[in-house]
Amino acid sequence: MIEFQNVRKQFGAVKAVDGVTARIEEGHVFGLIGTNGAGKSTLLRLLGGVIRPDGGRILVDGEAVYDNPEAKGKIFYISDEQYFIKSGTPRDMLRLYRAYYPGFDTEKWNDLTAKFGLDTARKINTFSKGMKKQLSVICGICANTKYLLCDETFDGLDPVMRQAVKTLFVREMEERGLTPVIASHNLRELEDICEYVGLLHKGGILFERDLDEMKLNIHKIQCIVKTQAMLGQIREGMEVLTMENRGSLYTLTVRGARAEIEAFMEGLDPVFFELLPLSLEEIFISETEVQGYDVKALIL
């Protein structure tokens, strides 16, 4: 298990991570989402032991991770800006990681690089962005660590390769209990694979929740009301996160149990209403708008 206990990190006047407390359980895919500059990459670097927190603690299976080789040995970190040996080849990276990770699976590495069509004797600086991502993922999988930290891992991969990487993650989770922690702006990709998500905003964590449960407790309502007074009843009677209208049609994002929302709306007897499912992207927008990160305010 991974634990963040009031973790803080500041760069000059910028509070990159500000009092984050969260827990990541084993054996699940945890998605880390957030606004630009929210601190996702910094949080992963802290978790990987790349940088030291200014305050708080980060524990991996009960041990502090920074300056702790044993704890770091349970983690493989794939950064957004990947590092490769200068003028090195995939074979050079194999030798590097095999020396650091005792459980590195060379046979699996050979098999996967062949299946992904990567020339292991070719210089990595001649690879495309997508090919570099593929190599990083293969190295991360074959390191056989308990935790795999991925910063924008799907960025640069074509649809076939994205699906292949997801399949690899699922297989490794089933076979050896791998726990991937994935930070990404591509919420559609995370929605396909993540079971839990943490939402970061301005260095702090707004929530960490089961994705399925979160979808069950936040809904979109489209309705046509008879009067403005009825609209006021909706605002008072439910937890309304966002509301907009186009003519007489109102679209609201509300928090609560579906059955209770339906019963409330039926009791009001509007001209028309329906409940629609929300995507992770819509949930993200709704939750961050509550915190003042409003797209309309940015463009108007």
PDB file of C-alpha atoms in Angstrom:
ATOM      1  CA  MET A   1       0.000   0.000   0.000  1.00  0.00           C
ATOM      2  CA  ILE A   2       1.083   3.560  -0.766  1.00  0.00           C
ATOM      3  CA  GLU A   3       0.310   6.332   1.710  1.00  0.00           C
ATOM      4  CA  PHE A   4       0.650  10.101   1.409  1.00  0.00           C
ATOM      5  CA  GLN A   5       0.505  11.814   4.789  1.00  0.00           C
ATOM      6  CA  ASN A   6       0.163  15.613   4.566  1.00  0.00           C
ATOM      7  CA  VAL A   7       2.823  15.734   1.836  1.00  0.00           C
ATOM      8  CA  ARG A   8       4.145  19.150   0.812  1.00  0.00           C
ATOM      9  CA  LYS A   9       6.600  20.290  -1.859  1.00  0.00           C
ATOM     10  CA  GLN A  10       7.428  23.849  -2.843  1.00  0.00           C
ATOM     11  CA  PHE A  11       9.623  25.227  -5.636  1.00  0.00           C
ATOM     12  CA  GLY A  12      10.417  28.823  -4.763  1.00  0.00           C
ATOM     13  CA  ALA A  13       7.077  30.576  -4.307  1.00  0.00           C
ATOM     14  CA  VAL A  14       5.148  27.789  -6.061  1.00  0.00           C
ATOM     15  CA  LYS A  15       3.375  25.237  -3.879  1.00  0.00           C
ATOM     16  CA  ALA A  16       3.505  22.248  -6.220  1.00  0.00           C
ATOM     17  CA  VAL A  17       2.063  19.808  -3.671  1.00  0.00           C
ATOM     18  CA  ASP A  18       0.189  21.261  -0.727  1.00  0.00           C
ATOM     19  CA  GLY A  19      -0.858  18.959   2.114  1.00  0.00           C
ATOM     20  CA  VAL A  20      -1.796  15.856   0.107  1.00  0.00           C
ATOM     21  CA  THR A  21      -3.152  12.955   2.133  1.00  0.00           C
ATOM     22  CA  ALA A  22      -4.244   9.875   0.220  1.00  0.00           C
ATOM     23  CA  ARG A  23      -3.957   6.107   0.107  1.00  0.00           C
ATOM     24  CA  ILE A  24      -3.476   3.771  -2.859  1.00  0.00           C
ATOM     25  CA  GLU A  25      -4.469   0.165  -2.262  1.00  0.00           C
ATOM     26  CA  GLU A  26      -2.628  -2.748  -3.852  1.00  0.00           C
ATOM     27  CA  GLY A  27      -3.826  -4.604  -6.917  1.00  0.00           C
ATOM     28  CA  HIS A  28      -5.865  -1.778  -8.446  1.00  0.00           C
ATOM     29  CA  VAL A  29      -5.237   0.747 -11.217  1.00  0.00           C
ATOM     30  CA  PHE A  30      -5.139   4.208  -9.654  1.00  0.00           C
ATOM     31  CA  GLY A  31      -5.630   7.166 -11.980  1.00  0.00           C
ATOM     32  CA  LEU A  32      -4.218  10.555 -11.030  1.00  0.00           C
ATOM     33  CA  ILE A  33      -6.044  13.383 -12.768  1.00  0.00           C
ATOM     34  CA  GLY A  34      -5.884  17.120 -12.311  1.00  0.00           C
ATOM     35  CA  THR A  35      -5.790  20.588 -13.767  1.00  0.00           C
ATOM     36  CA  ASN A  36      -2.657  21.892 -15.479  1.00  0.00           C
ATOM     37  CA  GLY A  37       0.004  22.550 -12.867  1.00  0.00           C
ATOM     38  CA  ALA A  38      -1.985  20.670 -10.220  1.00  0.00           C
ATOM     39  CA  GLY A  39       1.086  18.711  -9.103  1.00  0.00           C
ATOM     40  CA  LYS A  40       0.545  15.292 -10.718  1.00  0.00           C
ATOM     41  CA  SER A  41       4.087  14.891 -12.032  1.00  0.00           C
ATOM     42  CA  THR A  42       5.598  16.282  -8.826  1.00  0.00           C
ATOM     43  CA  LEU A  43       3.560  13.820  -6.761  1.00  0.00           C
ATOM     44  CA  LEU A  44       4.812  10.909  -8.866  1.00  0.00           C
ATOM     45  CA  ARG A  45       8.416  12.108  -8.554  1.00  0.00           C
ATOM     46  CA  LEU A  46       7.978  12.320  -4.792  1.00  0.00           C
ATOM     47  CA  LEU A  47       6.499   8.824  -4.730  1.00  0.00           C
ATOM     48  CA  GLY A  48       9.350   7.499  -6.846  1.00  0.00           C
ATOM     49  CA  GLY A  49      11.887   8.970  -4.426  1.00  0.00           C
ATOM     50  CA  VAL A  50      13.309  11.237  -7.125  1.00  0.00           C
ATOM     51  CA  ILE A  51      12.841  14.340  -4.968  1.00  0.00           C
ATOM     52  CA  ARG A  52      12.465  14.840  -1.220  1.00  0.00           C
ATOM     53  CA  PRO A  53       9.225  16.220   0.235  1.00  0.00           C
ATOM     54  CA  ASP A  54       9.441  19.456   2.219  1.00  0.00           C
ATOM     55  CA  GLY A  55       7.016  18.057   4.747  1.00  0.00           C
ATOM     56  CA  GLY A  56       4.832  15.051   5.486  1.00  0.00           C
ATOM     57  CA  ARG A  57       5.596  11.419   4.727  1.00  0.00           C
ATOM     58  CA  ILE A  58       5.317   9.061   1.761  1.00  0.00           C
ATOM     59  CA  LEU A  59       5.203   5.398   2.734  1.00  0.00           C
ATOM     60  CA  VAL A  60       5.517   2.364   0.482  1.00  0.00           C
ATOM     61  CA  ASP A  61       4.410  -0.741   2.377  1.00  0.00           C
ATOM     62  CA  GLY A  62       5.026   1.151   5.597  1.00  0.00           C
ATOM     63  CA  GLU A  63       8.529   2.432   4.709  1.00  0.00           C
ATOM     64  CA  ALA A  64       9.600   5.952   3.794  1.00  0.00           C
ATOM     65  CA  VAL A  65      10.599   5.948   0.140  1.00  0.00           C
ATOM     66  CA  TYR A  66      13.125   8.790  -0.154  1.00  0.00           C
ATOM     67  CA  ASP A  67      16.770   7.648   0.161  1.00  0.00           C
ATOM     68  CA  ASN A  68      15.585   4.095   0.811  1.00  0.00           C
ATOM     69  CA  PRO A  69      16.859   1.596  -1.814  1.00  0.00           C
ATOM     70  CA  GLU A  70      14.672  -1.215  -0.486  1.00  0.00           C
ATOM     71  CA  ALA A  71      11.471   0.812  -0.865  1.00  0.00           C
ATOM     72  CA  LYS A  72      12.586   2.208  -4.229  1.00  0.00           C
ATOM     73  CA  GLY A  73      13.204  -1.349  -5.431  1.00  0.00           C
ATOM     74  CA  LYS A  74       9.445  -1.899  -5.304  1.00  0.00           C
ATOM     75  CA  ILE A  75       8.828   0.975  -7.721  1.00  0.00           C
ATOM     76  CA  PHE A  76       9.468   1.566 -11.412  1.00  0.00           C
ATOM     77  CA  TYR A  77       8.897   5.166 -12.516  1.00  0.00           C
ATOM     78  CA  ILE A  78       8.165   6.076 -16.140  1.00  0.00           C
ATOM     79  CA  SER A  79       8.447   9.850 -16.385  1.00  0.00           C
ATOM     80  CA  ASP A  80       6.777  11.991 -19.025  1.00  0.00           C
ATOM     81  CA  GLU A  81      10.249  13.203 -20.046  1.00  0.00           C
ATOM     82  CA  GLN A  82      11.942   9.838 -20.317  1.00  0.00           C
ATOM     83  CA  TYR A  83      15.616   9.275 -19.611  1.00  0.00           C
ATOM     84  CA  PHE A  84      17.748   7.026 -21.777  1.00  0.00           C
ATOM     85  CA  ILE A  85      21.494   6.495 -21.854  1.00  0.00           C
ATOM     86  CA  LYS A  86      23.042   8.962 -24.299  1.00  0.00           C
ATOM     87  CA  SER A  87      23.496   7.270 -27.702  1.00  0.00           C
ATOM     88  CA  GLY A  88      22.299   4.073 -25.989  1.00  0.00           C
ATOM     89  CA  THR A  89      20.297   1.180 -27.391  1.00  0.00           C
ATOM     90  CA  PRO A  90      17.465  -0.817 -25.799  1.00  0.00           C
ATOM     91  CA  ARG A  91      20.096  -3.450 -24.948  1.00  0.00           C
ATOM     92  CA  ASP A  92      21.979  -0.824 -22.933  1.00  0.00           C
ATOM     93  CA  MET A  93      18.809  -0.019 -21.003  1.00  0.00           C
ATOM     94  CA  LEU A  94      18.288  -3.734 -20.402  1.00  0.00           C
ATOM     95  CA  ARG A  95      21.736  -4.031 -18.813  1.00  0.00           C
ATOM     96  CA  LEU A  96      21.105  -0.939 -16.675  1.00  0.00           C
ATOM     97  CA  TYR A  97      17.763  -2.074 -15.282  1.00  0.00           C
ATOM     98  CA  ARG A  98      18.836  -5.687 -14.899  1.00  0.00           C
ATOM     99  CA  ALA A  99      21.654  -4.483 -12.636  1.00  0.00           C
ATOM    100  CA  TYR A 100      19.294  -2.423 -10.473  1.00  0.00           C
ATOM    101  CA  TYR A 101      16.242  -4.717 -10.318  1.00  0.00           C
ATOM    102  CA  PRO A 102      17.178  -8.259  -9.224  1.00  0.00           C
ATOM    103  CA  GLY A 103      13.860  -9.655 -10.434  1.00  0.00           C
ATOM    104  CA  PHE A 104      14.167  -8.238 -13.955  1.00  0.00           C
ATOM    105  CA  ASP A 105      12.700 -10.734 -16.455  1.00  0.00           C
ATOM    106  CA  THR A 106      15.078 -10.770 -19.428  1.00  0.00           C
ATOM    107  CA  GLU A 107      13.165 -13.497 -21.242  1.00  0.00           C
ATOM    108  CA  LYS A 108       9.946 -11.486 -21.087  1.00  0.00           C
ATOM    109  CA  TRP A 109      11.845  -8.362 -22.194  1.00  0.00           C
ATOM    110  CA  ASN A 110      13.175 -10.171 -25.278  1.00  0.00           C
ATOM    111  CA  ASP A 111       9.696 -11.498 -26.054  1.00  0.00           C
ATOM    112  CA  LEU A 112       7.940  -8.137 -25.701  1.00  0.00           C
ATOM    113  CA  THR A 113      10.482  -6.074 -27.641  1.00  0.00           C
ATOM    114  CA  ALA A 114      10.164  -8.597 -30.480  1.00  0.00           C
ATOM    115  CA  LYS A 115       6.351  -8.509 -30.392  1.00  0.00           C
ATOM    116  CA  PHE A 116       6.344  -4.701 -30.338  1.00  0.00           C
ATOM    117  CA  GLY A 117       8.765  -4.683 -33.283  1.00  0.00           C
ATOM    118  CA  LEU A 118      11.541  -2.748 -31.504  1.00  0.00           C
ATOM    119  CA  ASP A 119      15.069  -3.114 -32.858  1.00  0.00           C
ATOM    120  CA  THR A 120      17.091  -3.670 -29.674  1.00  0.00           C
ATOM    121  CA  ALA A 121      20.391  -2.826 -31.416  1.00  0.00           C
ATOM    122  CA  ARG A 122      19.177   0.516 -32.783  1.00  0.00           C
ATOM    123  CA  LYS A 123      20.051   3.797 -31.032  1.00  0.00           C
ATOM    124  CA  ILE A 124      17.096   5.006 -28.992  1.00  0.00           C
ATOM    125  CA  ASN A 125      17.595   8.630 -30.063  1.00  0.00           C
ATOM    126  CA  THR A 126      16.428   7.547 -33.536  1.00  0.00           C
ATOM    127  CA  PHE A 127      13.158   6.139 -32.131  1.00  0.00           C
ATOM    128  CA  SER A 128       9.859   7.977 -32.472  1.00  0.00           C
ATOM    129  CA  LYS A 129       8.109   9.287 -29.353  1.00  0.00           C
ATOM    130  CA  GLY A 130       5.724   6.342 -29.419  1.00  0.00           C
ATOM    131  CA  MET A 131       8.539   3.804 -29.734  1.00  0.00           C
ATOM    132  CA  LYS A 132      10.315   5.351 -26.736  1.00  0.00           C
ATOM    133  CA  LYS A 133       7.105   5.058 -24.723  1.00  0.00           C
ATOM    134  CA  GLN A 134       6.781   1.414 -25.730  1.00  0.00           C
ATOM    135  CA  LEU A 135      10.347   0.701 -24.611  1.00  0.00           C
ATOM    136  CA  SER A 136       9.776   2.415 -21.270  1.00  0.00           C
ATOM    137  CA  VAL A 137       6.602   0.418 -20.628  1.00  0.00           C
ATOM    138  CA  ILE A 138       8.333  -2.853 -21.523  1.00  0.00           C
ATOM    139  CA  CYS A 139      11.212  -2.069 -19.170  1.00  0.00           C
ATOM    140  CA  GLY A 140       8.751  -1.126 -16.443  1.00  0.00           C
ATOM    141  CA  ILE A 141       6.747  -4.323 -16.843  1.00  0.00           C
ATOM    142  CA  CYS A 142       9.829  -6.549 -16.957  1.00  0.00           C
ATOM    143  CA  ALA A 143      11.393  -4.956 -13.863  1.00  0.00           C
ATOM    144  CA  ASN A 144       8.775  -6.981 -11.944  1.00  0.00           C
ATOM    145  CA  THR A 145       8.247  -4.278  -9.345  1.00  0.00           C
ATOM    146  CA  LYS A 146       5.173  -4.158  -7.188  1.00  0.00           C
ATOM    147  CA  TYR A 147       4.281  -0.596  -8.219  1.00  0.00           C
ATOM    148  CA  LEU A 148       4.523   0.991 -11.669  1.00  0.00           C
ATOM    149  CA  LEU A 149       4.313   4.795 -11.846  1.00  0.00           C
ATOM    150  CA  CYS A 150       3.284   6.141 -15.230  1.00  0.00           C
ATOM    151  CA  ASP A 151       3.310   9.830 -16.161  1.00  0.00           C
ATOM    152  CA  GLU A 152       1.370  10.400 -19.414  1.00  0.00           C
ATOM    153  CA  THR A 153       2.299   6.889 -20.547  1.00  0.00           C
ATOM    154  CA  PHE A 154      -0.369   6.705 -23.265  1.00  0.00           C
ATOM    155  CA  ASP A 155       0.718   9.995 -24.828  1.00  0.00           C
ATOM    156  CA  GLY A 156       2.304   9.296 -28.219  1.00  0.00           C
ATOM    157  CA  LEU A 157       0.970   5.746 -28.556  1.00  0.00           C
ATOM    158  CA  ASP A 158      -1.295   4.860 -31.465  1.00  0.00           C
ATOM    159  CA  PRO A 159      -4.687   3.209 -30.677  1.00  0.00           C
ATOM    160  CA  VAL A 160      -3.372  -0.331 -31.223  1.00  0.00           C
ATOM    161  CA  MET A 161      -0.385   0.213 -28.935  1.00  0.00           C
ATOM    162  CA  ARG A 162      -2.531   1.886 -26.282  1.00  0.00           C
ATOM    163  CA  GLN A 163      -4.747  -1.176 -26.188  1.00  0.00           C
ATOM    164  CA  ALA A 164      -1.706  -3.457 -26.081  1.00  0.00           C
ATOM    165  CA  VAL A 165      -0.287  -1.559 -23.089  1.00  0.00           C
ATOM    166  CA  LYS A 166      -3.617  -1.755 -21.253  1.00  0.00           C
ATOM    167  CA  THR A 167      -3.749  -5.494 -21.899  1.00  0.00           C
ATOM    168  CA  LEU A 168      -0.214  -5.842 -20.521  1.00  0.00           C
ATOM    169  CA  PHE A 169      -1.191  -3.984 -17.363  1.00  0.00           C
ATOM    170  CA  VAL A 170      -4.254  -6.175 -16.825  1.00  0.00           C
ATOM    171  CA  ARG A 171      -2.264  -9.366 -17.372  1.00  0.00           C
ATOM    172  CA  GLU A 172       0.452  -8.331 -14.931  1.00  0.00           C
ATOM    173  CA  MET A 173      -2.164  -7.371 -12.340  1.00  0.00           C
ATOM    174  CA  GLU A 174      -3.802 -10.779 -12.626  1.00  0.00           C
ATOM    175  CA  GLU A 175      -0.573 -12.767 -12.639  1.00  0.00           C
ATOM    176  CA  ARG A 176       1.494 -10.988  -9.983  1.00  0.00           C
ATOM    177  CA  GLY A 177      -0.605  -8.237  -8.396  1.00  0.00           C
ATOM    178  CA  LEU A 178       0.979  -5.234 -10.144  1.00  0.00           C
ATOM    179  CA  THR A 179      -0.356  -1.858  -8.988  1.00  0.00           C
ATOM    180  CA  PRO A 180      -0.161   0.801 -11.742  1.00  0.00           C
ATOM    181  CA  VAL A 181      -0.457   4.471 -10.771  1.00  0.00           C
ATOM    182  CA  ILE A 182      -1.215   6.477 -13.909  1.00  0.00           C
ATOM    183  CA  ALA A 183      -1.179  10.265 -14.222  1.00  0.00           C
ATOM    184  CA  SER A 184      -2.762  11.515 -17.410  1.00  0.00           C
ATOM    185  CA  HIS A 185      -4.689  14.327 -19.076  1.00  0.00           C
ATOM    186  CA  ASN A 186      -6.375  11.750 -21.318  1.00  0.00           C
ATOM    187  CA  LEU A 187      -9.373  11.016 -19.142  1.00  0.00           C
ATOM    188  CA  ARG A 188     -10.952   8.787 -21.777  1.00  0.00           C
ATOM    189  CA  GLU A 189      -7.976   6.433 -21.544  1.00  0.00           C
ATOM    190  CA  LEU A 190      -8.087   6.373 -17.750  1.00  0.00           C
ATOM    191  CA  GLU A 191     -11.804   5.679 -17.767  1.00  0.00           C
ATOM    192  CA  ASP A 192     -11.173   2.434 -19.643  1.00  0.00           C
ATOM    193  CA  ILE A 193      -8.667   1.006 -17.174  1.00  0.00           C
ATOM    194  CA  CYS A 194      -8.779   2.778 -13.784  1.00  0.00           C
ATOM    195  CA  GLU A 195     -10.724   1.526 -10.794  1.00  0.00           C
ATOM    196  CA  TYR A 196      -9.878   4.409  -8.458  1.00  0.00           C
ATOM    197  CA  VAL A 197      -9.087   8.041  -9.229  1.00  0.00           C
ATOM    198  CA  GLY A 198      -7.568  10.906  -7.301  1.00  0.00           C
ATOM    199  CA  LEU A 199      -8.315  14.465  -8.383  1.00  0.00           C
ATOM    200  CA  LEU A 200      -5.603  17.075  -7.790  1.00  0.00           C
ATOM    201  CA  HIS A 201      -6.212  20.812  -7.974  1.00  0.00           C
ATOM    202  CA  LYS A 202      -3.730  23.571  -7.116  1.00  0.00           C
ATOM    203  CA  GLY A 203      -1.420  21.160  -5.323  1.00  0.00           C
ATOM    204  CA  GLY A 204      -4.106  19.650  -3.115  1.00  0.00           C
ATOM    205  CA  ILE A 205      -6.196  16.532  -3.524  1.00  0.00           C
ATOM    206  CA  LEU A 206      -9.927  17.166  -3.841  1.00  0.00           C
ATOM    207  CA  PHE A 207     -10.903  13.512  -3.513  1.00  0.00           C
ATOM    208  CA  GLU A 208      -9.889   9.898  -4.035  1.00  0.00           C
ATOM    209  CA  ARG A 209     -12.754   7.627  -4.953  1.00  0.00           C
ATOM    210  CA  ASP A 210     -13.837   4.386  -6.558  1.00  0.00           C
ATOM    211  CA  LEU A 211     -14.642   5.345 -10.153  1.00  0.00           C
ATOM    212  CA  ASP A 212     -17.765   3.193 -10.396  1.00  0.00           C
ATOM    213  CA  GLU A 213     -19.122   4.510  -7.091  1.00  0.00           C
ATOM    214  CA  MET A 214     -18.351   8.057  -8.176  1.00  0.00           C
ATOM    215  CA  LYS A 215     -20.372   7.572 -11.354  1.00  0.00           C
ATOM    216  CA  LEU A 216     -23.267   6.234  -9.287  1.00  0.00           C
ATOM    217  CA  ASN A 217     -23.308   9.360  -7.119  1.00  0.00           C
ATOM    218  CA  ILE A 218     -23.046  12.145  -9.673  1.00  0.00           C
ATOM    219  CA  HIS A 219     -25.550  12.580 -12.470  1.00  0.00           C
ATOM    220  CA  LYS A 220     -26.564  14.853 -15.299  1.00  0.00           C
ATOM    221  CA  ILE A 221     -30.170  16.015 -15.500  1.00  0.00           C
ATOM    222  CA  GLN A 222     -31.757  17.592 -18.538  1.00  0.00           C
ATOM    223  CA  CYS A 223     -35.108  19.173 -17.827  1.00  0.00           C
ATOM    224  CA  ILE A 224     -37.696  21.735 -18.824  1.00  0.00           C
ATOM    225  CA  VAL A 225     -39.313  23.405 -15.813  1.00  0.00           C
ATOM    226  CA  LYS A 226     -42.761  24.947 -15.607  1.00  0.00           C
ATOM    227  CA  THR A 227     -41.682  27.987 -13.620  1.00  0.00           C
ATOM    228  CA  GLN A 228     -38.579  29.714 -12.284  1.00  0.00           C
ATOM    229  CA  ALA A 229     -39.846  28.866  -8.807  1.00  0.00           C
ATOM    230  CA  MET A 230     -39.520  25.188  -9.706  1.00  0.00           C
ATOM    231  CA  LEU A 231     -35.921  25.827 -10.707  1.00  0.00           C
ATOM    232  CA  GLY A 232     -35.358  27.331  -7.269  1.00  0.00           C
ATOM    233  CA  GLN A 233     -36.816  24.184  -5.676  1.00  0.00           C
ATOM    234  CA  ILE A 234     -34.318  22.080  -7.608  1.00  0.00           C
ATOM    235  CA  ARG A 235     -31.424  24.225  -6.377  1.00  0.00           C
ATOM    236  CA  GLU A 236     -32.605  24.016  -2.780  1.00  0.00           C
ATOM    237  CA  GLY A 237     -33.580  20.350  -2.800  1.00  0.00           C
ATOM    238  CA  MET A 238     -30.475  18.833  -4.393  1.00  0.00           C
ATOM    239  CA  GLU A 239     -26.716  19.338  -4.342  1.00  0.00           C
ATOM    240  CA  VAL A 240     -26.315  21.084  -7.692  1.00  0.00           C
ATOM    241  CA  LEU A 241     -22.705  21.274  -8.913  1.00  0.00           C
ATOM    242  CA  THR A 242     -23.257  23.003 -12.245  1.00  0.00           C
ATOM    243  CA  MET A 243     -26.184  24.372 -14.203  1.00  0.00           C
ATOM    244  CA  GLU A 244     -26.579  25.869 -17.651  1.00  0.00           C
ATOM    245  CA  ASN A 245     -29.433  26.411 -20.047  1.00  0.00           C
ATOM    246  CA  ARG A 246     -30.150  26.721 -23.722  1.00  0.00           C
ATOM    247  CA  GLY A 247     -33.509  28.357 -24.051  1.00  0.00           C
ATOM    248  CA  SER A 248     -35.978  26.439 -21.909  1.00  0.00           C
ATOM    249  CA  LEU A 249     -33.768  23.310 -21.602  1.00  0.00           C
ATOM    250  CA  TYR A 250     -31.684  23.207 -18.409  1.00  0.00           C
ATOM    251  CA  THR A 251     -28.715  20.876 -17.906  1.00  0.00           C
ATOM    252  CA  LEU A 252     -27.639  20.273 -14.318  1.00  0.00           C
ATOM    253  CA  THR A 253     -24.912  18.173 -12.736  1.00  0.00           C
ATOM    254  CA  VAL A 254     -26.027  16.979  -9.317  1.00  0.00           C
ATOM    255  CA  ARG A 255     -24.610  14.801  -6.582  1.00  0.00           C
ATOM    256  CA  GLY A 256     -26.685  12.094  -4.933  1.00  0.00           C
ATOM    257  CA  ALA A 257     -28.216   8.632  -5.317  1.00  0.00           C
ATOM    258  CA  ARG A 258     -29.996   8.047  -8.611  1.00  0.00           C
ATOM    259  CA  ALA A 259     -33.223   6.745  -7.027  1.00  0.00           C
ATOM    260  CA  GLU A 260     -33.479   9.777  -4.731  1.00  0.00           C
ATOM    261  CA  ILE A 261     -32.865  12.202  -7.592  1.00  0.00           C
ATOM    262  CA  GLU A 262     -35.484  10.519  -9.766  1.00  0.00           C
ATOM    263  CA  ALA A 263     -38.036  10.552  -6.923  1.00  0.00           C
ATOM    264  CA  PHE A 264     -37.374  14.239  -6.250  1.00  0.00           C
ATOM    265  CA  MET A 265     -37.751  15.217  -9.906  1.00  0.00           C
ATOM    266  CA  GLU A 266     -40.907  13.132 -10.328  1.00  0.00           C
ATOM    267  CA  GLY A 267     -42.361  14.845  -7.267  1.00  0.00           C
ATOM    268  CA  LEU A 268     -41.783  18.252  -8.848  1.00  0.00           C
ATOM    269  CA  ASP A 269     -43.498  17.131 -12.068  1.00  0.00           C
ATOM    270  CA  PRO A 270     -41.530  19.263 -14.571  1.00  0.00           C
ATOM    271  CA  VAL A 271     -42.541  19.447 -18.231  1.00  0.00           C
ATOM    272  CA  PHE A 272     -39.699  17.027 -19.036  1.00  0.00           C
ATOM    273  CA  PHE A 273     -36.654  15.484 -17.360  1.00  0.00           C
ATOM    274  CA  GLU A 274     -34.162  12.671 -17.920  1.00  0.00           C
ATOM    275  CA  LEU A 275     -31.036  11.402 -16.149  1.00  0.00           C
ATOM    276  CA  LEU A 276     -27.944  10.836 -18.276  1.00  0.00           C
ATOM    277  CA  PRO A 277     -24.651   9.071 -17.452  1.00  0.00           C
ATOM    278  CA  LEU A 278     -21.516  11.185 -17.058  1.00  0.00           C
ATOM    279  CA  SER A 279     -18.087  10.457 -18.455  1.00  0.00           C
ATOM    280  CA  LEU A 280     -14.975  10.871 -16.292  1.00  0.00           C
ATOM    281  CA  GLU A 281     -14.218  14.046 -18.247  1.00  0.00           C
ATOM    282  CA  GLU A 282     -17.616  15.541 -17.375  1.00  0.00           C
ATOM    283  CA  ILE A 283     -17.160  14.586 -13.711  1.00  0.00           C
ATOM    284  CA  PHE A 284     -13.718  16.234 -13.748  1.00  0.00           C
ATOM    285  CA  ILE A 285     -15.141  19.447 -15.214  1.00  0.00           C
ATOM    286  CA  SER A 286     -18.005  19.507 -12.711  1.00  0.00           C
ATOM    287  CA  GLU A 287     -15.793  18.932  -9.678  1.00  0.00           C
ATOM    288  CA  THR A 288     -13.206  21.518 -10.698  1.00  0.00           C
ATOM    289  CA  GLU A 289     -15.848  24.119 -11.580  1.00  0.00           C
ATOM    290  CA  VAL A 290     -17.005  23.883  -7.965  1.00  0.00           C
ATOM    291  CA  GLN A 291     -13.441  24.902  -7.031  1.00  0.00           C
ATOM    292  CA  GLY A 292     -13.493  27.887  -9.378  1.00  0.00           C
ATOM    293  CA  TYR A 293     -11.748  26.301 -12.372  1.00  0.00           C
ATOM    294  CA  ASP A 294     -14.481  27.277 -14.820  1.00  0.00           C
ATOM    295  CA  VAL A 295     -13.907  26.835 -18.559  1.00  0.00           C
ATOM    296  CA  LYS A 296     -16.427  29.568 -19.362  1.00  0.00           C
ATOM    297  CA  ALA A 297     -14.506  32.035 -17.202  1.00  0.00           C
ATOM    298  CA  LEU A 298     -11.309  31.157 -19.064  1.00  0.00           C
ATOM    299  CA  ILE A 299     -12.629  31.863 -22.559  1.00  0.00           C
ATOM    300  CA  LEU A 300     -15.218  34.609 -22.057  1.00  0.00           C
TER     301      LEU A 300
END
